[in-house]
Amino acid sequence: MNAPMIHPGWHLPQENIVHGVSLEMTAKDIESLDKAAGLIPKDIPIAVTFLAGESAEMRIAACKRIRLLGCEPMPHFSARRITSEHDFLEYLHAAVGEAGVRRCFVIAGDSAQPEGPYADSMALVRTGAFEQAGIKVIGIAGHPEGHPNMSPAQCLAVLREKCSEITARGMAPLIVTQFAFDAPHTLAWLAQLRREGIDAPVRLGVPGPAGIKTLVRFAARCGVGASTSVLSKYGISIGSLLGSAGPDKFLNELERGLGPEHGLVRLHFYPFGGLEKTAQWIADYARAH
């Protein structure tokens, strides 16, 4: 499948691996975003999560602040948490009208049962609302270390179906992955994706620097493989959960392994240790490399 060419400049071998990264924040992180603003490159995408307890108004405010900073807001739409068609369309049109949103990220969400009419992310895509609102890019989730409720084959089939649907609607699919700790496994997953004919750009999820206990807790919550052997390669010792860890080893291994067979690739940072700390780490890594 050939997505619309609106991802120029991706995967240039001469680039530093942290060039053109994207970030993630919650609606409550506006103050942290302001403090980190001087470290964040202009034009990069910044995703705004869809969490329980944060209103649509809070998310729109975060998107507007991202736009004011010269970056590209990418709000999440959590299908099972959307209570009605009215709420969905109101949020979408406010994001476009007030924050100039051009890209959205759609997920099923972690609710066991839908709170409204949308059971999964495909149900949102098939409403036609995104393209009608002028959205150009739809982000979808990838799982290099597996999905708790689907086999690897099922995950690939779902990704292929979503990419095809988004492309058929005149938008560009973008795969944003769950964070991972195992670089060889991530590279193998990415190569398999391309062999299967899924050629959408991929942003590989990377946990920003954070306390080791925090990283392990998020890994357990998200179903990420965090065995002792994998974590030790990442630089984390299960025997000592004190201190903090950054993704230096993970990124170095990714950079050595990435090749043409992996297609269009960039990074997406999950700032578990805070936006300021993550933005500073990215800036320091870029200077050092």
Short mmCIF file of C-alpha atoms in Angstrom, two decimals:
data_model
loop_
_atom_site.label_atom_id
_atom_site.label_comp_id
_atom_site.label_asym_id
_atom_site.label_seq_id
_atom_site.Cartn_x
_atom_site.Cartn_y
_atom_site.Cartn_z
CA MET A 1 0.00 0.00 0.00
CA ASN A 2 1.23 3.53 -0.70
CA ALA A 3 0.31 6.19 1.83
CA PRO A 4 -0.02 9.83 0.76
CA MET A 5 3.44 11.36 0.75
CA ILE A 6 3.15 13.78 3.63
CA HIS A 7 6.05 12.45 5.71
CA PRO A 8 9.02 14.13 3.97
CA GLY A 9 12.54 13.74 5.27
CA TRP A 10 12.06 10.50 7.19
CA HIS A 11 14.78 7.96 7.85
CA LEU A 12 17.80 9.78 6.46
CA PRO A 13 20.81 7.60 7.38
CA GLN A 14 23.04 10.60 8.05
CA GLU A 15 20.65 12.00 10.67
CA ASN A 16 21.08 11.59 14.41
CA ILE A 17 18.52 9.09 15.62
CA VAL A 18 16.87 11.70 17.86
CA HIS A 19 16.28 14.07 14.94
CA GLY A 20 12.56 14.70 14.40
CA VAL A 21 11.34 12.88 17.50
CA SER A 22 7.80 13.21 18.81
CA LEU A 23 6.70 13.52 22.43
CA GLU A 24 3.70 12.61 24.53
CA MET A 25 2.01 14.57 27.31
CA THR A 26 -1.17 14.59 29.36
CA ALA A 27 -3.59 17.50 29.52
CA LYS A 28 -2.23 18.30 32.99
CA ASP A 29 1.33 18.78 31.70
CA ILE A 30 0.94 22.31 30.28
CA GLU A 31 3.13 23.88 32.96
CA SER A 32 5.85 21.28 32.33
CA LEU A 33 5.53 21.88 28.59
CA ASP A 34 6.09 25.60 29.09
CA LYS A 35 9.18 24.94 31.21
CA ALA A 36 10.59 22.56 28.58
CA ALA A 37 9.68 24.79 25.61
CA GLY A 38 13.21 26.08 25.06
CA LEU A 39 14.49 22.52 24.64
CA ILE A 40 11.77 21.28 22.28
CA PRO A 41 12.42 21.65 18.52
CA LYS A 42 9.77 23.50 16.59
CA ASP A 43 7.36 21.59 14.34
CA ILE A 44 7.68 18.23 16.11
CA PRO A 45 4.46 16.34 16.90
CA ILE A 46 3.35 16.29 20.53
CA ALA A 47 0.60 13.82 21.40
CA VAL A 48 -2.01 14.60 24.05
CA THR A 49 -3.31 11.50 25.80
CA PHE A 50 -6.97 10.70 26.48
CA LEU A 51 -7.04 9.91 30.19
CA ALA A 52 -9.96 9.45 32.55
CA GLY A 53 -10.36 12.49 34.79
CA GLU A 54 -9.18 14.95 32.12
CA SER A 55 -11.90 16.84 30.28
CA ALA A 56 -12.08 17.59 26.57
CA GLU A 57 -11.57 21.25 27.45
CA MET A 58 -8.29 20.40 29.18
CA ARG A 59 -7.09 18.45 26.17
CA ILE A 60 -8.03 21.27 23.79
CA ALA A 61 -6.14 23.73 26.01
CA ALA A 62 -3.06 21.50 25.80
CA CYS A 63 -3.38 21.28 22.00
CA LYS A 64 -3.65 25.07 21.76
CA ARG A 65 -0.53 25.52 23.88
CA ILE A 66 1.39 23.05 21.72
CA ARG A 67 0.36 25.00 18.62
CA LEU A 68 1.44 28.29 20.21
CA LEU A 69 4.87 26.78 20.85
CA GLY A 70 5.19 26.08 17.11
CA CYS A 71 4.73 22.32 17.42
CA GLU A 72 2.15 19.95 15.95
CA PRO A 73 -0.60 18.80 18.35
CA MET A 74 -1.77 15.21 17.97
CA PRO A 75 -4.70 14.49 20.31
CA HIS A 76 -5.63 10.94 21.22
CA PHE A 77 -9.13 9.61 20.67
CA SER A 78 -9.88 6.68 22.96
CA ALA A 79 -12.83 4.93 21.30
CA ARG A 80 -14.27 3.10 24.31
CA ARG A 81 -14.11 6.19 26.52
CA ILE A 82 -16.12 8.37 24.11
CA THR A 83 -19.66 8.46 25.45
CA SER A 84 -21.56 9.67 22.36
CA GLU A 85 -21.30 10.72 18.74
CA HIS A 86 -21.94 14.30 19.87
CA ASP A 87 -18.99 14.24 22.27
CA PHE A 88 -16.73 12.73 19.61
CA LEU A 89 -17.60 15.31 16.94
CA GLU A 90 -17.52 18.21 19.37
CA TYR A 91 -14.02 17.27 20.55
CA LEU A 92 -12.75 16.67 17.00
CA HIS A 93 -14.13 19.93 15.61
CA ALA A 94 -12.86 21.93 18.58
CA ALA A 95 -9.39 20.43 18.15
CA VAL A 96 -9.37 21.37 14.47
CA GLY A 97 -11.00 24.76 14.86
CA GLU A 98 -9.20 26.00 17.97
CA ALA A 99 -5.80 24.32 17.74
CA GLY A 100 -5.39 23.71 14.00
CA VAL A 101 -5.10 19.95 14.57
CA ARG A 102 -4.19 18.03 11.40
CA ARG A 103 -3.28 14.66 12.88
CA CYS A 104 -5.01 12.45 15.42
CA PHE A 105 -4.15 9.22 17.19
CA VAL A 106 -6.91 6.63 17.58
CA ILE A 107 -6.89 3.75 20.04
CA ALA A 108 -9.50 1.38 21.44
CA GLY A 109 -8.64 2.39 25.00
CA ASP A 110 -8.25 0.30 28.12
CA SER A 111 -11.92 0.25 29.20
CA ALA A 112 -13.27 -3.30 29.29
CA GLN A 113 -16.60 -2.15 27.86
CA PRO A 114 -17.38 0.81 25.57
CA GLU A 115 -18.88 3.79 27.39
CA GLY A 116 -20.60 4.85 24.17
CA PRO A 117 -21.14 3.74 20.56
CA TYR A 118 -17.50 3.02 19.60
CA ALA A 119 -16.05 -0.40 20.38
CA ASP A 120 -12.62 0.11 18.84
CA SER A 121 -10.42 2.50 16.87
CA MET A 122 -11.64 1.24 13.50
CA ALA A 123 -15.18 2.25 14.46
CA LEU A 124 -13.95 5.84 14.83
CA VAL A 125 -12.04 5.79 11.54
CA ARG A 126 -15.06 4.42 9.66
CA THR A 127 -17.31 7.28 10.77
CA GLY A 128 -15.68 9.40 8.06
CA ALA A 129 -15.47 12.27 10.56
CA PHE A 130 -11.69 12.62 10.46
CA GLU A 131 -11.30 13.20 6.73
CA GLN A 132 -14.41 15.39 6.69
CA ALA A 133 -12.79 17.57 9.37
CA GLY A 134 -9.63 17.93 7.28
CA ILE A 135 -7.40 15.55 9.26
CA LYS A 136 -4.36 14.47 7.21
CA VAL A 137 -2.68 11.84 9.41
CA ILE A 138 -4.19 9.11 11.60
CA GLY A 139 -1.93 7.48 14.14
CA ILE A 140 -2.54 3.87 15.16
CA ALA A 141 -0.87 1.69 17.77
CA GLY A 142 1.87 -0.87 17.12
CA HIS A 143 3.08 -3.46 19.63
CA PRO A 144 6.65 -4.69 19.01
CA GLU A 145 6.59 -6.81 22.17
CA GLY A 146 3.13 -8.23 21.58
CA HIS A 147 -0.44 -7.46 22.57
CA PRO A 148 -2.07 -9.07 25.63
CA ASN A 149 -5.25 -9.96 23.72
CA MET A 150 -3.99 -10.75 20.21
CA SER A 151 -1.45 -13.06 18.61
CA PRO A 152 1.39 -11.53 16.54
CA ALA A 153 -0.40 -12.63 13.35
CA GLN A 154 -3.61 -10.95 14.48
CA CYS A 155 -1.72 -7.77 15.33
CA LEU A 156 -0.24 -7.64 11.82
CA ALA A 157 -3.62 -8.29 10.23
CA VAL A 158 -5.23 -5.49 12.24
CA LEU A 159 -2.45 -3.05 11.36
CA ARG A 160 -2.76 -3.91 7.67
CA GLU A 161 -6.53 -3.41 7.75
CA LYS A 162 -6.27 -0.08 9.54
CA CYS A 163 -3.57 1.23 7.20
CA SER A 164 -5.64 0.26 4.17
CA GLU A 165 -8.79 1.89 5.56
CA ILE A 166 -7.02 5.14 6.46
CA THR A 167 -5.27 5.33 3.09
CA ALA A 168 -8.53 4.64 1.22
CA ARG A 169 -10.02 7.64 3.01
CA GLY A 170 -7.31 9.94 1.69
CA MET A 171 -5.32 10.19 4.91
CA ALA A 172 -1.86 8.91 5.84
CA PRO A 173 -1.49 6.12 8.41
CA LEU A 174 1.21 6.51 11.03
CA ILE A 175 2.14 3.65 13.36
CA VAL A 176 3.20 4.74 16.86
CA THR A 177 4.42 1.86 18.97
CA GLN A 178 4.16 1.01 22.60
CA PHE A 179 7.49 1.61 24.32
CA ALA A 180 9.97 -1.25 24.36
CA PHE A 181 13.17 -2.26 26.11
CA ASP A 182 14.49 -4.89 23.67
CA ALA A 183 16.16 -3.29 20.62
CA PRO A 184 16.83 -6.53 18.63
CA HIS A 185 13.23 -7.65 19.12
CA THR A 186 11.96 -4.22 18.05
CA LEU A 187 14.12 -4.25 14.90
CA ALA A 188 12.94 -7.76 14.03
CA TRP A 189 9.30 -6.70 14.47
CA LEU A 190 9.86 -3.68 12.25
CA ALA A 191 11.52 -5.75 9.51
CA GLN A 192 8.64 -8.24 9.61
CA LEU A 193 6.17 -5.38 9.27
CA ARG A 194 7.87 -4.33 6.03
CA ARG A 195 8.06 -7.90 4.70
CA GLU A 196 4.30 -8.13 5.22
CA GLY A 197 3.83 -5.09 2.98
CA ILE A 198 2.96 -2.60 5.74
CA ASP A 199 4.98 0.42 4.66
CA ALA A 200 3.44 3.19 6.79
CA PRO A 201 5.92 5.37 8.69
CA VAL A 202 6.64 4.08 12.19
CA ARG A 203 7.48 6.00 15.32
CA LEU A 204 9.16 3.63 17.74
CA GLY A 205 8.17 4.18 21.35
CA VAL A 206 11.03 4.99 23.72
CA PRO A 207 10.70 5.50 27.48
CA GLY A 208 12.36 8.75 28.50
CA PRO A 209 14.73 8.80 31.46
CA ALA A 210 12.93 7.99 34.70
CA GLY A 211 13.29 6.24 38.01
CA ILE A 212 13.78 2.51 37.62
CA LYS A 213 10.74 1.72 39.77
CA THR A 214 8.65 4.00 37.55
CA LEU A 215 9.83 2.32 34.36
CA VAL A 216 9.20 -1.18 35.68
CA ARG A 217 5.75 -0.14 36.95
CA PHE A 218 4.72 1.28 33.57
CA ALA A 219 6.09 -1.80 31.81
CA ALA A 220 3.96 -4.08 33.99
CA ARG A 221 0.87 -1.90 33.47
CA CYS A 222 1.30 -1.79 29.68
CA GLY A 223 2.19 -5.45 29.18
CA VAL A 224 5.68 -4.64 27.91
CA GLY A 225 8.21 -7.45 28.12
CA ALA A 226 10.40 -6.64 31.09
CA SER A 227 12.28 -9.82 31.90
CA THR A 228 15.46 -9.63 33.90
CA SER A 229 17.57 -10.38 30.82
CA VAL A 230 15.89 -7.71 28.68
CA LEU A 231 16.07 -5.06 31.39
CA SER A 232 19.75 -5.79 32.00
CA LYS A 233 20.47 -5.08 28.32
CA TYR A 234 18.59 -1.80 28.75
CA GLY A 235 20.74 -0.95 31.78
CA ILE A 236 18.28 -1.81 34.54
CA SER A 237 19.02 -4.24 37.34
CA ILE A 238 15.97 -5.87 38.95
CA GLY A 239 18.15 -6.49 41.98
CA SER A 240 18.53 -2.75 42.52
CA LEU A 241 15.46 -0.64 41.75
CA LEU A 242 17.03 2.53 43.14
CA GLY A 243 18.24 5.26 40.85
CA SER A 244 17.17 6.08 37.31
CA ALA A 245 17.76 4.80 33.79
CA GLY A 246 17.84 6.39 30.36
CA PRO A 247 17.48 4.88 26.90
CA ASP A 248 21.12 5.40 25.82
CA LYS A 249 21.93 1.71 25.27
CA PHE A 250 18.57 1.06 23.61
CA LEU A 251 18.99 3.94 21.14
CA ASN A 252 22.62 3.12 20.38
CA GLU A 253 21.59 -0.43 19.50
CA LEU A 254 18.67 0.78 17.41
CA GLU A 255 20.88 3.21 15.50
CA ARG A 256 23.42 0.50 14.73
CA GLY A 257 20.71 -1.88 13.53
CA LEU A 258 18.42 0.36 11.48
CA GLY A 259 18.68 -0.11 7.71
CA PRO A 260 16.69 0.33 4.49
CA GLU A 261 14.73 -2.83 5.25
CA HIS A 262 13.10 -1.04 8.18
CA GLY A 263 11.48 1.69 6.07
CA LEU A 264 10.45 5.08 7.42
CA VAL A 265 11.33 5.26 11.12
CA ARG A 266 11.54 7.89 13.80
CA LEU A 267 11.16 7.94 17.58
CA HIS A 268 8.32 8.74 19.97
CA PHE A 269 9.26 9.50 23.58
CA TYR A 270 7.10 8.64 26.57
CA PRO A 271 8.26 11.08 29.29
CA PHE A 272 7.64 8.91 32.34
CA GLY A 273 10.18 10.99 34.25
CA GLY A 274 8.63 14.29 33.16
CA LEU A 275 8.68 16.43 30.00
CA GLU A 276 11.52 18.67 31.14
CA LYS A 277 13.78 15.76 32.01
CA THR A 278 13.02 13.99 28.74
CA ALA A 279 13.49 17.11 26.59
CA GLN A 280 16.82 17.83 28.30
CA TRP A 281 17.95 14.24 27.80
CA ILE A 282 17.12 14.37 24.07
CA ALA A 283 19.01 17.66 23.67
CA ASP A 284 22.04 16.27 25.53
CA TYR A 285 22.01 13.04 23.49
CA ALA A 286 21.82 14.99 20.23
CA ARG A 287 24.82 17.13 21.21
CA ALA A 288 26.83 14.10 22.35
CA HIS A 289 26.22 12.24 19.09
#
